[in-house]
CSV table of C-alpha atoms in Angstrom, one decimal:
chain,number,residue,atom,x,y,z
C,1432,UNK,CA,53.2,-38.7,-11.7
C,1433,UNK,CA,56.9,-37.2,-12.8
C,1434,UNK,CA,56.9,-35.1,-15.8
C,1435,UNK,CA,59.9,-35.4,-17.4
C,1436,UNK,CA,59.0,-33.9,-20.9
C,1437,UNK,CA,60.5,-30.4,-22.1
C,1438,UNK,CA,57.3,-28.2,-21.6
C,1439,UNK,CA,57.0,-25.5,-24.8
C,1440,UNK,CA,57.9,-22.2,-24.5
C,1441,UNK,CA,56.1,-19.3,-23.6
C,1442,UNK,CA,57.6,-16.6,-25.6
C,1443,UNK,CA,55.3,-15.7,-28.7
C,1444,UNK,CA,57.9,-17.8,-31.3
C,1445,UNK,CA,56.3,-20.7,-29.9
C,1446,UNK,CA,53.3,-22.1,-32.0
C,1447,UNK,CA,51.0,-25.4,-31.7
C,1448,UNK,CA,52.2,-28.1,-33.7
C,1449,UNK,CA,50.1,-30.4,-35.9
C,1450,UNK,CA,49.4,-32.7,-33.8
C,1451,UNK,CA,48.0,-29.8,-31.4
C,1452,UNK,CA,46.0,-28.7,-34.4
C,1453,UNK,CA,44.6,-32.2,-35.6
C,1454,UNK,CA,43.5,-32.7,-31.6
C,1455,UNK,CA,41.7,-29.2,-31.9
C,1456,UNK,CA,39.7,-29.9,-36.1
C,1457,UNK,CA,38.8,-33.5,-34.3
C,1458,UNK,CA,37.1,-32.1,-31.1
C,1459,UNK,CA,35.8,-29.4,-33.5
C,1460,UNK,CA,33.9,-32.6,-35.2
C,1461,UNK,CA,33.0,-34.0,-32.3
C,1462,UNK,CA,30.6,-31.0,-31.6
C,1463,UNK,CA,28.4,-32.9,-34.7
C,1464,UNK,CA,28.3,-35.7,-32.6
C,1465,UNK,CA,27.0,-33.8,-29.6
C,1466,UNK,CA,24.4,-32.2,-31.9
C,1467,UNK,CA,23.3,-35.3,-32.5
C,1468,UNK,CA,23.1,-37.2,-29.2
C,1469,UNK,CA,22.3,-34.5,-27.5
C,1470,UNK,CA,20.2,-31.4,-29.5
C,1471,UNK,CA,18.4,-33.3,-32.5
C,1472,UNK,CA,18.1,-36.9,-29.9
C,1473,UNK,CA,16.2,-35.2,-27.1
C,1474,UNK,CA,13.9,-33.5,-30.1
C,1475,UNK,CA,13.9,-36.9,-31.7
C,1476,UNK,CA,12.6,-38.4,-28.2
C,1477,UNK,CA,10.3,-35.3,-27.5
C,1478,UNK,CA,8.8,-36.3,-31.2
C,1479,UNK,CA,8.0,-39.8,-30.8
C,1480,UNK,CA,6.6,-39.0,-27.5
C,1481,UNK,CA,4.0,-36.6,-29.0
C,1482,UNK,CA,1.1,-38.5,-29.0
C,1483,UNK,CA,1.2,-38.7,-25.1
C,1484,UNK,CA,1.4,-36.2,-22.7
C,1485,UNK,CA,4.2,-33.6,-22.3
C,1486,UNK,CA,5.5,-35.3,-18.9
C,1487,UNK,CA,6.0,-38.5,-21.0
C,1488,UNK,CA,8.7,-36.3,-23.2
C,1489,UNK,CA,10.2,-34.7,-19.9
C,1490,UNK,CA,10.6,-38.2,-18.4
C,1491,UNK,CA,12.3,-39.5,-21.2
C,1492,UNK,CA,14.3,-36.5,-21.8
C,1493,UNK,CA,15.6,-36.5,-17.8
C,1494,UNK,CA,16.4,-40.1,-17.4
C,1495,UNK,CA,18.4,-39.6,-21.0
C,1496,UNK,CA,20.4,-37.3,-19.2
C,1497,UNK,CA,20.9,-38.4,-16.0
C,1498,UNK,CA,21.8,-41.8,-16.8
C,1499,UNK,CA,24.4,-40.5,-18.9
C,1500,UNK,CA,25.5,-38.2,-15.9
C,1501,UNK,CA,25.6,-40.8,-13.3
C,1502,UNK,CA,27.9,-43.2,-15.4
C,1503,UNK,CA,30.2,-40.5,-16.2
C,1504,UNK,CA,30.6,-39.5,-12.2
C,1505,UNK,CA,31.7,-43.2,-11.4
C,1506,UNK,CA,33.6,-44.0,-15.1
C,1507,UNK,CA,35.3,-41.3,-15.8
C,1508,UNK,CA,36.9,-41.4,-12.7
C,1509,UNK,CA,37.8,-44.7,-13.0
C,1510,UNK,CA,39.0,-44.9,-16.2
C,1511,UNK,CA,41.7,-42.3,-15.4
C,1512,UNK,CA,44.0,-44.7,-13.7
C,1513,UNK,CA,43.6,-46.6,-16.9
C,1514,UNK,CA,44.7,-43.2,-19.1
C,1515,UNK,CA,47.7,-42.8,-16.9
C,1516,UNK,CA,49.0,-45.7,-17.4
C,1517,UNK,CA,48.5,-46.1,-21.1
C,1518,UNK,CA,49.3,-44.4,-24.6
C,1519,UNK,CA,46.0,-41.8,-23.6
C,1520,UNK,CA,45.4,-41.3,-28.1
C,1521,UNK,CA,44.6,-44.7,-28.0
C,1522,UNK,CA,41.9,-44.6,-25.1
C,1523,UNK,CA,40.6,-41.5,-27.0
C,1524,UNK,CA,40.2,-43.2,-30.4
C,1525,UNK,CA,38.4,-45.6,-28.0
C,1526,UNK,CA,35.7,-42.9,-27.0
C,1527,UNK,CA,35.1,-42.0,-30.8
C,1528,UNK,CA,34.3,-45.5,-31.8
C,1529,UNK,CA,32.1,-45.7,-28.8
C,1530,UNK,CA,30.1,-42.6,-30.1
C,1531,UNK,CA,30.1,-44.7,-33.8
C,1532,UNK,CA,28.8,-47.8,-31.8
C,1533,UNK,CA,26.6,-45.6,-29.9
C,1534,UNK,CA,24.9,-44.0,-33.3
C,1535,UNK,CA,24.9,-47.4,-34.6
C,1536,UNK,CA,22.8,-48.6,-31.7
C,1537,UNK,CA,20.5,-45.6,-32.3
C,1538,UNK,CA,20.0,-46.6,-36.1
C,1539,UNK,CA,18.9,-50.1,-35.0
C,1540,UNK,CA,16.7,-48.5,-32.1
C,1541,UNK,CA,14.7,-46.4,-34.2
C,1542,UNK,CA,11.3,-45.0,-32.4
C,1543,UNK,CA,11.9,-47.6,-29.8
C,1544,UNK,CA,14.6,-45.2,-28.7
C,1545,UNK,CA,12.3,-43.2,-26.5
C,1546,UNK,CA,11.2,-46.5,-24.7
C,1547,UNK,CA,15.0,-47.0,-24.3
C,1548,UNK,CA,16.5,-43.7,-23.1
C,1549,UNK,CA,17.7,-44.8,-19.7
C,1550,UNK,CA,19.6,-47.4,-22.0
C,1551,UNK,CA,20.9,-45.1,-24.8
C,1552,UNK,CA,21.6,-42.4,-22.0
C,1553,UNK,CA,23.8,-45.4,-19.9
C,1554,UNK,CA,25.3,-46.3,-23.2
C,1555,UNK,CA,26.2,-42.6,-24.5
C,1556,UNK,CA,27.5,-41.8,-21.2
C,1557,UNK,CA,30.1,-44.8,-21.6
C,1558,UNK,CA,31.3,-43.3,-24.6
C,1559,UNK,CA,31.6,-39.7,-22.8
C,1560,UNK,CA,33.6,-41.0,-20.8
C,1561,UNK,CA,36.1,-42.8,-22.5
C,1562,UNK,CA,36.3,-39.7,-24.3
C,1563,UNK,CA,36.8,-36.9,-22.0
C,1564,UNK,CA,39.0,-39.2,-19.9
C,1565,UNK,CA,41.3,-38.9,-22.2
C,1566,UNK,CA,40.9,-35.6,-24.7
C,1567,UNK,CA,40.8,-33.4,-21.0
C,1568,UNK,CA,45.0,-35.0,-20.4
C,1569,UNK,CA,45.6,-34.6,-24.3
C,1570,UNK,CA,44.5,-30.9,-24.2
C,1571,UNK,CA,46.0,-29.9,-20.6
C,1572,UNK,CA,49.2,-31.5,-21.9
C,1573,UNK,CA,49.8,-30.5,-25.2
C,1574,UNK,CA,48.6,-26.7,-25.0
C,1575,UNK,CA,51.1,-24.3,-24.0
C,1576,UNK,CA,49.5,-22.5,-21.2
C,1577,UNK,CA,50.7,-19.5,-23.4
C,1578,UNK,CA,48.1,-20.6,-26.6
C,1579,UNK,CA,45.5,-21.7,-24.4
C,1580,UNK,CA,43.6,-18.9,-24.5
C,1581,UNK,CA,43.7,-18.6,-28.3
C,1582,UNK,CA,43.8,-22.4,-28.3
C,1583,UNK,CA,40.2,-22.0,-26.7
C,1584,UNK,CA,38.8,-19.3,-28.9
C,1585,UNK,CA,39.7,-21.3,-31.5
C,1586,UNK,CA,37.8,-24.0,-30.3
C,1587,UNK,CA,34.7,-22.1,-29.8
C,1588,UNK,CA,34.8,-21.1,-33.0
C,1589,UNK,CA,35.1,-24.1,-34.6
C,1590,UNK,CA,32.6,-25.4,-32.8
C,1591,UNK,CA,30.0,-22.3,-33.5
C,1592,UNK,CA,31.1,-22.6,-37.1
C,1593,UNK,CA,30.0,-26.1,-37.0
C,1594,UNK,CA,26.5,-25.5,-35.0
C,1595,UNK,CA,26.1,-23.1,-37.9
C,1596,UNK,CA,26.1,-25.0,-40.5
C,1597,UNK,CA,25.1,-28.8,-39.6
C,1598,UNK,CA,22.1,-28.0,-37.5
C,1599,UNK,CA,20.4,-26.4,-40.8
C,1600,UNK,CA,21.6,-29.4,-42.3
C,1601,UNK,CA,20.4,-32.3,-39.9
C,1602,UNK,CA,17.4,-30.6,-39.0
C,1603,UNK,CA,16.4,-30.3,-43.0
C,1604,UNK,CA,17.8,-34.0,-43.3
C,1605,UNK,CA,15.5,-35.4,-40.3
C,1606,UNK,CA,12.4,-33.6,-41.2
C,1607,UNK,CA,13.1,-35.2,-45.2
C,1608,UNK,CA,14.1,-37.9,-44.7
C,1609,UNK,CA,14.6,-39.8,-41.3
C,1610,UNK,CA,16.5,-39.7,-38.5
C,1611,UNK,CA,18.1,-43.2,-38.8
C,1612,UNK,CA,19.1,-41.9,-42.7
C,1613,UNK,CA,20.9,-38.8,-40.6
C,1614,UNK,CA,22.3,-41.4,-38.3
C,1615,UNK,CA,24.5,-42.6,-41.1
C,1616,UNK,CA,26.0,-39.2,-41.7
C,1617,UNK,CA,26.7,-38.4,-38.4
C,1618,UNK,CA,28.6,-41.7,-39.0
C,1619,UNK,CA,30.6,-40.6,-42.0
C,1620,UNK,CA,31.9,-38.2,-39.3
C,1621,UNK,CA,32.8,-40.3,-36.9
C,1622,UNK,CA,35.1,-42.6,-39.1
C,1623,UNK,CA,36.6,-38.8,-40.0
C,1624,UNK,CA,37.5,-38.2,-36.5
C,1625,UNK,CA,39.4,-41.7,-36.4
C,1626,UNK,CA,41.7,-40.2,-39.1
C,1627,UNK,CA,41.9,-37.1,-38.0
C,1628,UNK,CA,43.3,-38.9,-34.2
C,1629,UNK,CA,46.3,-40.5,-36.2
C,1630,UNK,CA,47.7,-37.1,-36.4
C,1631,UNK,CA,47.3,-36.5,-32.5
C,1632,UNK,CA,50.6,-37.9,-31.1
C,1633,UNK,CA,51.3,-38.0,-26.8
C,1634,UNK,CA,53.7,-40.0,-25.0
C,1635,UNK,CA,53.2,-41.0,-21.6
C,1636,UNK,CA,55.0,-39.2,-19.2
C,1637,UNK,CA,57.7,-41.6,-17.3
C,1638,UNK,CA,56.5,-42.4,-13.8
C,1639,UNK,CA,52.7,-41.5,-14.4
C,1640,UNK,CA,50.7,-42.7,-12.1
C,1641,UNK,CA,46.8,-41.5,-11.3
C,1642,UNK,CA,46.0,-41.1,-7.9
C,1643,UNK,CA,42.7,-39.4,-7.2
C,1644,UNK,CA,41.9,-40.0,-3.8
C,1645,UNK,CA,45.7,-38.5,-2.9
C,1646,UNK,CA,45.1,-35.6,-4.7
C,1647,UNK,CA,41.9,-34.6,-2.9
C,1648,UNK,CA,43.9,-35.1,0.2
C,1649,UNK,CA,46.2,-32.8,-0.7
C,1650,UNK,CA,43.7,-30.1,-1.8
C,1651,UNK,CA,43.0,-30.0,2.4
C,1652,UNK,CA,46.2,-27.8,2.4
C,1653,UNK,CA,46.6,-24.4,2.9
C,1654,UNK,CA,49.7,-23.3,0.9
C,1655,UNK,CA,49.5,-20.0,-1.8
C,1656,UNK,CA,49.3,-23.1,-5.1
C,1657,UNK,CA,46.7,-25.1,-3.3
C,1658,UNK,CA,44.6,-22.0,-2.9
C,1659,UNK,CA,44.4,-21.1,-6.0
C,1660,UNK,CA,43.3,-24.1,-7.3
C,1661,UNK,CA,40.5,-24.8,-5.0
C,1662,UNK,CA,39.4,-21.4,-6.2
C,1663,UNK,CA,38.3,-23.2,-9.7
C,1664,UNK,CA,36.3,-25.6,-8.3
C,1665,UNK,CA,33.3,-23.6,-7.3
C,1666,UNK,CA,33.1,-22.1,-11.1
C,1667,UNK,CA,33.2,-26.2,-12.3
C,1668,UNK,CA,30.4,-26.6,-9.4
C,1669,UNK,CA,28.3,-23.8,-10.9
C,1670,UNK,CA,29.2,-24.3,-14.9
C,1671,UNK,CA,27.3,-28.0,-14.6
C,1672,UNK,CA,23.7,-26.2,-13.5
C,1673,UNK,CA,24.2,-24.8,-16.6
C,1674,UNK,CA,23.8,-27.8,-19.0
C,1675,UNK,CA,20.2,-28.3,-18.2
C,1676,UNK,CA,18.5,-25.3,-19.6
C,1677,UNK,CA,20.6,-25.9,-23.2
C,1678,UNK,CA,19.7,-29.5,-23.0
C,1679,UNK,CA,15.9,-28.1,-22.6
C,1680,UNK,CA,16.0,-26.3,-25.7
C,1681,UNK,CA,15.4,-28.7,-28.1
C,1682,UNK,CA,12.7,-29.9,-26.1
C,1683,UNK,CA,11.2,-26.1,-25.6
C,1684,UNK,CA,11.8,-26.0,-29.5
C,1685,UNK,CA,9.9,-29.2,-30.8
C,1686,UNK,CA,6.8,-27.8,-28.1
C,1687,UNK,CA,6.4,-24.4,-29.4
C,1688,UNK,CA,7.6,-24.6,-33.5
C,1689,UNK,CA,7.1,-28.5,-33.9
C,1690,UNK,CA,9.4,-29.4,-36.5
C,1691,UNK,CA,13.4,-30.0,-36.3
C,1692,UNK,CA,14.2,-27.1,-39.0
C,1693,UNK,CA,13.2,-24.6,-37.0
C,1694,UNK,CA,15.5,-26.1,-34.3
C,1695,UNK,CA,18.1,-26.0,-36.8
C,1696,UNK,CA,18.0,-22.4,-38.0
C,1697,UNK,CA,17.9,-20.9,-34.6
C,1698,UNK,CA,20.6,-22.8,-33.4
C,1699,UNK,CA,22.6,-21.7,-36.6
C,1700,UNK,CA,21.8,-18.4,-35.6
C,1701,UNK,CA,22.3,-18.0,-32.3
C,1702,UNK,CA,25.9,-20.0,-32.8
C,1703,UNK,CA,27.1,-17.3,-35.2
C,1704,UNK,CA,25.9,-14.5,-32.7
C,1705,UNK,CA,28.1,-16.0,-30.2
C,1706,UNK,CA,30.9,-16.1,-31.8
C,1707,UNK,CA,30.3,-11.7,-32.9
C,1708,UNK,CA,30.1,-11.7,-28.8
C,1709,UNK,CA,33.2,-13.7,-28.2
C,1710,UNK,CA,34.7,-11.5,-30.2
C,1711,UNK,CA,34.0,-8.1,-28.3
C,1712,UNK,CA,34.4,-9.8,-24.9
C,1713,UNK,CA,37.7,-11.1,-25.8
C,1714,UNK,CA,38.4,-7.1,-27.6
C,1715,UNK,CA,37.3,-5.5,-24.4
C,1716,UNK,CA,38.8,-7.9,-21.9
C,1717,UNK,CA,42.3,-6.6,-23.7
C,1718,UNK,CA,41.5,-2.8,-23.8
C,1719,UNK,CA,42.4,-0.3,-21.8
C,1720,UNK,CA,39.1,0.0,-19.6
C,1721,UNK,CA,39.3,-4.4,-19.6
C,1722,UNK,CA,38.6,-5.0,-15.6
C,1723,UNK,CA,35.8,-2.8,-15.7
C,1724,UNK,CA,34.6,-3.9,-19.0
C,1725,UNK,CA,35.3,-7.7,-17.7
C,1726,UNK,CA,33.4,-6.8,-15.0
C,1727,UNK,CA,30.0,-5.5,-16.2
C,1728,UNK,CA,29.7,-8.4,-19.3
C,1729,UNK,CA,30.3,-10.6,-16.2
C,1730,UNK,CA,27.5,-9.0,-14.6
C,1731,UNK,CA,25.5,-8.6,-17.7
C,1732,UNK,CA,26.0,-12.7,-18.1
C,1733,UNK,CA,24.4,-13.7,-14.9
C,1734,UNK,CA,22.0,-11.6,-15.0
C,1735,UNK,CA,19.9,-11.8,-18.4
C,1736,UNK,CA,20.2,-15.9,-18.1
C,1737,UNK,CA,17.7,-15.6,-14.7
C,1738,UNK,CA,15.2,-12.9,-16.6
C,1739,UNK,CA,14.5,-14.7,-19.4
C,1740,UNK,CA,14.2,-18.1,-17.4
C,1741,UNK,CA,12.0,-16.1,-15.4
C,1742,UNK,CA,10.3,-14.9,-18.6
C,1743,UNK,CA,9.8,-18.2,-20.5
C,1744,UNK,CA,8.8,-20.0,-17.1
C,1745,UNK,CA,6.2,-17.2,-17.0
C,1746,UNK,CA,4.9,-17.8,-20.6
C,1747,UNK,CA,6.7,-20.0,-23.3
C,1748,UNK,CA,5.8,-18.1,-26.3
C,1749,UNK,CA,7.5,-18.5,-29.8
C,1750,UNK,CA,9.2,-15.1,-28.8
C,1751,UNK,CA,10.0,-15.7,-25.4
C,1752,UNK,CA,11.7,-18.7,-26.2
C,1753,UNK,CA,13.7,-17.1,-29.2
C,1754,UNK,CA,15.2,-14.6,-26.7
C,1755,UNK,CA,16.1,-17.4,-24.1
C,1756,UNK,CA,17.7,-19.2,-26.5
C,1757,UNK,CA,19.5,-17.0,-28.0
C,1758,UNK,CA,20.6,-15.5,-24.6
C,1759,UNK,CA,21.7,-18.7,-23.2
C,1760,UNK,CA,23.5,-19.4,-26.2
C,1761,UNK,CA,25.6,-16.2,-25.6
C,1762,UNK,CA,25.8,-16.7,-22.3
C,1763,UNK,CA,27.2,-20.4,-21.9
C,1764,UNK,CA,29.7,-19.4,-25.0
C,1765,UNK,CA,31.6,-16.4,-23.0
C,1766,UNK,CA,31.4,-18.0,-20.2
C,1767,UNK,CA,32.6,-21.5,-20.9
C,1768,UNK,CA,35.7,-19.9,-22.5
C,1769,UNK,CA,36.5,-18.0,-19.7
C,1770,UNK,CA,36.2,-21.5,-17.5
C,1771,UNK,CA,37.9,-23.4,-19.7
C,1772,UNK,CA,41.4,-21.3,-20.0
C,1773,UNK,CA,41.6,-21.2,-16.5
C,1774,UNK,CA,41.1,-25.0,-16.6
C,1775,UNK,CA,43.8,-25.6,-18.7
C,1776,UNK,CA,46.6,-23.0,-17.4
C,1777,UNK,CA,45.6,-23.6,-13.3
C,1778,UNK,CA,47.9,-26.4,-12.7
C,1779,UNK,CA,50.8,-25.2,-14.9
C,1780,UNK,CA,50.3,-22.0,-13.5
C,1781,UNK,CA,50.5,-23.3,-9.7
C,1782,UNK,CA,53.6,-25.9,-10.6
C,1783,UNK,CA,51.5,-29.2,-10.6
C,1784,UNK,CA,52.3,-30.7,-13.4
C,1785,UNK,CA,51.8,-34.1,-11.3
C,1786,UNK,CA,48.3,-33.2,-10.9
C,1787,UNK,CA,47.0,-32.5,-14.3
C,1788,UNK,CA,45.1,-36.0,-14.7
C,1789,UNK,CA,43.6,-36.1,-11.1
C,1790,UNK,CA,42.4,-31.9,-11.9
C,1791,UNK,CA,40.7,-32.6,-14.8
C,1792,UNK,CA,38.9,-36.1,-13.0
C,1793,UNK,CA,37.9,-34.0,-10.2
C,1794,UNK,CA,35.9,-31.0,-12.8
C,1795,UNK,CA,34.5,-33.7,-14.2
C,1796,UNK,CA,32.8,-34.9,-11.4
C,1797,UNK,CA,32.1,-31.9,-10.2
C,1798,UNK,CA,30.5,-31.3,-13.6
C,1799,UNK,CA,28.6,-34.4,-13.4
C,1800,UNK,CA,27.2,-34.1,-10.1
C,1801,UNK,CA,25.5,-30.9,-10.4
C,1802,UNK,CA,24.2,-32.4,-13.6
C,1803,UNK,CA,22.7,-35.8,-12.4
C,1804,UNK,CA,20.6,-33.3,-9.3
C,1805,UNK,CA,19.4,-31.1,-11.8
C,1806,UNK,CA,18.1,-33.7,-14.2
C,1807,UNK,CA,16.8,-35.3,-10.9
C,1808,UNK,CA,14.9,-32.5,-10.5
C,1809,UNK,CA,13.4,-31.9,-13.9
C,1810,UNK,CA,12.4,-35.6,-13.4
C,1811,UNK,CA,10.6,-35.0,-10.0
C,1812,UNK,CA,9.0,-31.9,-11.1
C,1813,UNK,CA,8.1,-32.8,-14.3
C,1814,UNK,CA,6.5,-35.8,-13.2
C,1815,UNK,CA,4.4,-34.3,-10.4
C,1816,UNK,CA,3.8,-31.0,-12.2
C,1817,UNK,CA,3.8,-31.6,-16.0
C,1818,UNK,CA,4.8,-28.2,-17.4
C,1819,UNK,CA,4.7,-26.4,-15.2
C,1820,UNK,CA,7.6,-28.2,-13.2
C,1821,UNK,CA,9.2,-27.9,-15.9
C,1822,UNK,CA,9.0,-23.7,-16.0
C,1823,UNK,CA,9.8,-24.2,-12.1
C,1824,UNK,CA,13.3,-25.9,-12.6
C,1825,UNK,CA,14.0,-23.8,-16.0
C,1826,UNK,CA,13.5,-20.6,-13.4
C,1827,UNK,CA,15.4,-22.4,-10.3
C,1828,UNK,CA,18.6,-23.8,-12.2
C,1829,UNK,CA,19.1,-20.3,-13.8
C,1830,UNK,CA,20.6,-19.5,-10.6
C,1831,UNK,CA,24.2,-21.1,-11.6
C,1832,UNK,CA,24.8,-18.2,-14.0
C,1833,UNK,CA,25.2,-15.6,-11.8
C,1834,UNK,CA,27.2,-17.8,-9.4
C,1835,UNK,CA,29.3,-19.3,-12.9
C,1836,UNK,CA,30.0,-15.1,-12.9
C,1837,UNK,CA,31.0,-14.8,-9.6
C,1838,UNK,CA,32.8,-17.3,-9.1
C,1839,UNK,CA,35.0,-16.6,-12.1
C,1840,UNK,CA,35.1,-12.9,-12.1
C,1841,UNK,CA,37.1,-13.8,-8.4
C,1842,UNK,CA,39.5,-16.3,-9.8
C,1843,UNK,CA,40.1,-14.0,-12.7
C,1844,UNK,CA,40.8,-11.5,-10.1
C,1845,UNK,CA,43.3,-13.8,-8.4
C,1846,UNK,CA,44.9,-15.2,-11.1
C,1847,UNK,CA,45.5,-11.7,-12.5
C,1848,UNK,CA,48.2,-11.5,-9.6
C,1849,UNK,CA,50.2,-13.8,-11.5
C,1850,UNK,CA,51.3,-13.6,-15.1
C,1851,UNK,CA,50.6,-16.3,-17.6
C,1852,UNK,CA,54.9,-16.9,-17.4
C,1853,UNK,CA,54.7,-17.3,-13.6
C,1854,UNK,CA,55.1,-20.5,-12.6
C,1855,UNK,CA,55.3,-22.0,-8.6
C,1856,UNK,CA,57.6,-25.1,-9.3
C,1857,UNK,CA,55.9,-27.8,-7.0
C,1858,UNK,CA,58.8,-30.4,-5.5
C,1859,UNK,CA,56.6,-32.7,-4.0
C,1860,UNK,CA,56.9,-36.4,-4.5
C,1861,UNK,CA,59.6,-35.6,-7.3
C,1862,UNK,CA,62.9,-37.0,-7.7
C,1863,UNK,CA,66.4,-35.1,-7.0
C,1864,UNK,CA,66.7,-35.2,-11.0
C,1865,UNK,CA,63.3,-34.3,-12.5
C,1866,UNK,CA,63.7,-31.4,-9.6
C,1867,UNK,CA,66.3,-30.5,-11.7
C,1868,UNK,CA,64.9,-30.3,-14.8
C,1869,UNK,CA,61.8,-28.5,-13.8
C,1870,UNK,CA,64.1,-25.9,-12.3
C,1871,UNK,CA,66.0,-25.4,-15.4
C,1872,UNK,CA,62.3,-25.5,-17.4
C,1873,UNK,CA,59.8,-23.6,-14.8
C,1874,UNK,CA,59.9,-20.3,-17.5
C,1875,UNK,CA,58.6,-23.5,-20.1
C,1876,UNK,CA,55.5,-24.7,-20.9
C-alpha cells in the first residue's frame, strides 16, 4: 500500500494530537473490558463450577480461551484486507460494540455461561478481532515513532491506573451484588468508548491495499531492513506463552481465597507496583550505566517468572501465589512495553511504511498461535491430571519469559545501531512520485 501522508516530525516540537490522545483514554477503557471478559469471567466460570471438580473449572476456563484464540488466528487475519480498504475508525467502533454485544450476551447467559464457554469464548474472540484489527493500524499509524515510547508508558499507565481502581470496584460489586448487575456497568463503559472513538480521526492512505501472503514472501529475503524485522518475530512468538499464566490467576485466586474481592485488591496492588517498576526500568534504561542495567532487569525478568511457577506448581499456598502474582504482574508489565515500542517503531524504522497492516497481522498470529497450544495444553493436562496438570503447564509455559528476555534484549541490541531518526527508505512497489515524497519526508514520521 503507498503512503502518501506527511509523516510527523521527529524533533521534540512535535506532540500527539487529540485524536492520538482520544485513541490512547479509549484503549485505556478498554482494559475494563478486558477485566471483565477475561479476569473477573474466568473467576465467574471457576465459581459456578464449584460444586464439581476442579478439572470441570480448568476445562471451562481452557476451551474459553482457546476458542477465543483460534478465531482470532483465522479473523483477524482476514479482516485486515477489509481495514485496508476501509475508513479503519469505523471497523474499530465496530469491535467496541461487539464487546457491548458480547457483555450483553453474558447478562442474558447468566450461570449458564460456564455451560457455554466454547460459545462466549468464539463470540469474545470475534469482537477481539474486529478490534485489534483495526486499533493495531490506528496506533502504528498515528504515533510518531518518536512518542512511541512515551506513547507506550503512557498506556501502561493508564491501564495500571485502571486495574487499580476497577478491580476493587467489580470485585466488591460481584461479591454484593451479581455479576449480570456488574455486566451493566461494564456497559456504561462501553457506550463511553463509542464517544470517546469520534475523537479518533484516520484517513486511509491512497493506494492501500493488504496483502499478507506477499508480505511473508518477502520476509524470505535477506537485505539489512528485512533482518531486522524478522528479528521481532521471535519476541511476539515468546510474548503469547505468556498470556496463560495471567489468565490462570483468577482461577489460582478463586481456589486458594474463594471470593472475587480478594481478586480485586491484589490485582489493584500488584498494578500500582508495576507501574513504581516501570518507572525505574524506564530511569535506568536512560542512565549512564543503561545497557548493563537493561541487561540484568532483563535477566532478573526471565528468571523470577520460572521460580515462582516452579514454587506455586510445587505448593499453591495463599503466599506462594501472592508472590507469583505479583511477580508476573511485574514481569509481563516491563516486558510488554519493551515489545510493544519495538512493534510500533520496527517498520518505520526499516522504511516499510507499506507493510505496517500486514506486520501487525502477522504478531497477531503469532500471538495467537502460541496461545491456542498453550490453552491446548492446560486442557489436555488438566483433564488427565486435575491439578496437578495444571501445576505441570503453570511450571512448563514459564519458559517463554526467559526466551521473551532474550529475544528482546538481542533486538534491543540491534536496533540500538540505529537511532530512533534513522530511517531505510524502502522503494519497492512505490510509484516515481510517492518515491519522491518519501525522500523529501524519510527524517519524518
Amino acid at each position: 500500500m503507498g503512503y502518501s501522508y506527511s509523516p510527523s516530525s521527529t524533533t521534540s516540537k512535535d506532540r500527539m494530537n487529540l485524536s492520538t490522545w482520544s485513541l490512547q483514554v479509549d484503549h485505556g477503557l478498554n482494559n475494563v473490558i478486558g477485566l471483565f471478559a477475561n479476569t473477573f469471567l474466568v473467576s465467574y466460570i471457576t465459581q459456578v463450577s464449584a460444586s464439581e471438580s476442579l478439572s470441570a473449572s480448568i476445562v471451562s476456563v481452557a476451551s474459553y480461551y482457546l476458542a477465543i484464540y483460534i478465531v482470532m488466528i483465522f479473523l483477524n487475519t482476514l479482516l485486515g484486507y477489509l481495514v485496508d480498504r476501509t475508513n479503519r475508525v469505523w471497523l474499530y467502533r465496530v469491535g467496541i460494540i461487539c464487546k457491548g454485544a458480547f457483555i450483553v450476551l453474558v447478562i442474558f447467559m447468566g450461570q449458564n455461561l460456564a455451560k457455554y464457554s466454547v460459545l462466549a469464548g468464539a463470540l469474545y474472540g470475534v469482537a477481539e478481532s474486529f478490534y485489534y484489527s483495526s486499533f493495531n493500524i490506528l496506533k502504528s499509524e498515528m504515533v510518531p515513532r518518536a512518542h512511541a515510547d512515551k506513547y507506550v508508558v503512557v498506556e501502561n499507565i493508564f491501564a495500571k491506573v485502571i486495574n487499580v481502581a476497577f478491580p476493587i470496584i467489580l470485585g466488591v460489586l460481584i461479591d454484593v451484588s451479581t455479576y449480570v448487575t456488574t455486566a451493566y456497568m461494564v456497559l456504561a463503559v462501553v457506550a463511553i468508548q463509542v464517544v470517546f472513538s469520534c475523537f479518533i480521526k484516520s484517513s486511509r492512505p491512497e493506494g492501500s491495499c493488504f496483502e499478507f501472503f506477499k508480505y511473508l514472501k518477502k520476509l524470505k529475503g535477506n537485505s539489512e531492513d528485512i533482518k531486522r524485522i524478522k528479528n521481532f518475530y521471535p519476541v511476539a512468538l515468546a510474548y503469547g506463552g505468556t498470556k496463560i499464566q495471567t489468565a490462570l490467576v483468577p482461577l489460582l485466586a478463586i481456589y486458594t481465597f474463594k471470593t472475587n474481592i480478594s481478586l480485586g485488591l491484589f490485582t489493584a496492588l500488584f498494578a500500582f507496583l508495576a507501574v513504581a517498576c516501570l518507572f525505574l526500568f524506564k530511569y535506568l534504561k536512560k542512565s549512564k550505566i543503561g545497557e548493563k542495567a537493561s541487561k540484568v532487569m532483563y535477566i532478573i525478568l526471565g528468571i523470577l517468572p520460572v521460580i515462582v511457577s516452579v514454587m506455586i506448581a510445587i505448593s499453591i499456598e495463599k503466599w506462594s501465589f501472592i508472590v507469583f502474582s505479583m511477580v508476573l504482574e511485574i514481569a509481563i508489565c516491563l516486558l510488554g512495553y519493551s515489545l510493544d515500542v519495538q512493534r510500533t517503531v520496527i517498520l518505520k524504522k526499516t522504511g516499510h511504511y507499506e507493510d505496517i497492516a500486514e506486520h501487525q497481522a502477522l504478531t497477531e498470529v503469532a500471538f495467537n498461535i502460541i496461545r491456542a497450544v498453550t490453552f491446548v495444553l492446560m486442557l489436555v493436562l488438566g483433564l488427565t491430571l486435575d491439578i496437578n496438570g495444571l501445576k505441570i503447564c503453570i511450571a512448563v509455559v514459564s519458559l517463554s519469559y526467559p526466551l521473551l528476555a532474550l529475544f528482546l534484549m538481542r533486538l534491543e541490541k540491534e536496533e540500538k545501531k540505529y537511532p530512533i531518526d534513522y530511517v531505510v527508505v524502502s522503494v519497492e512497489e512505490v510509484t516515481d512520485s510517492q518515491n519522491a515524497t518519501i525522500e523529501e519526508n524519510k527524517d519524518e514520521n
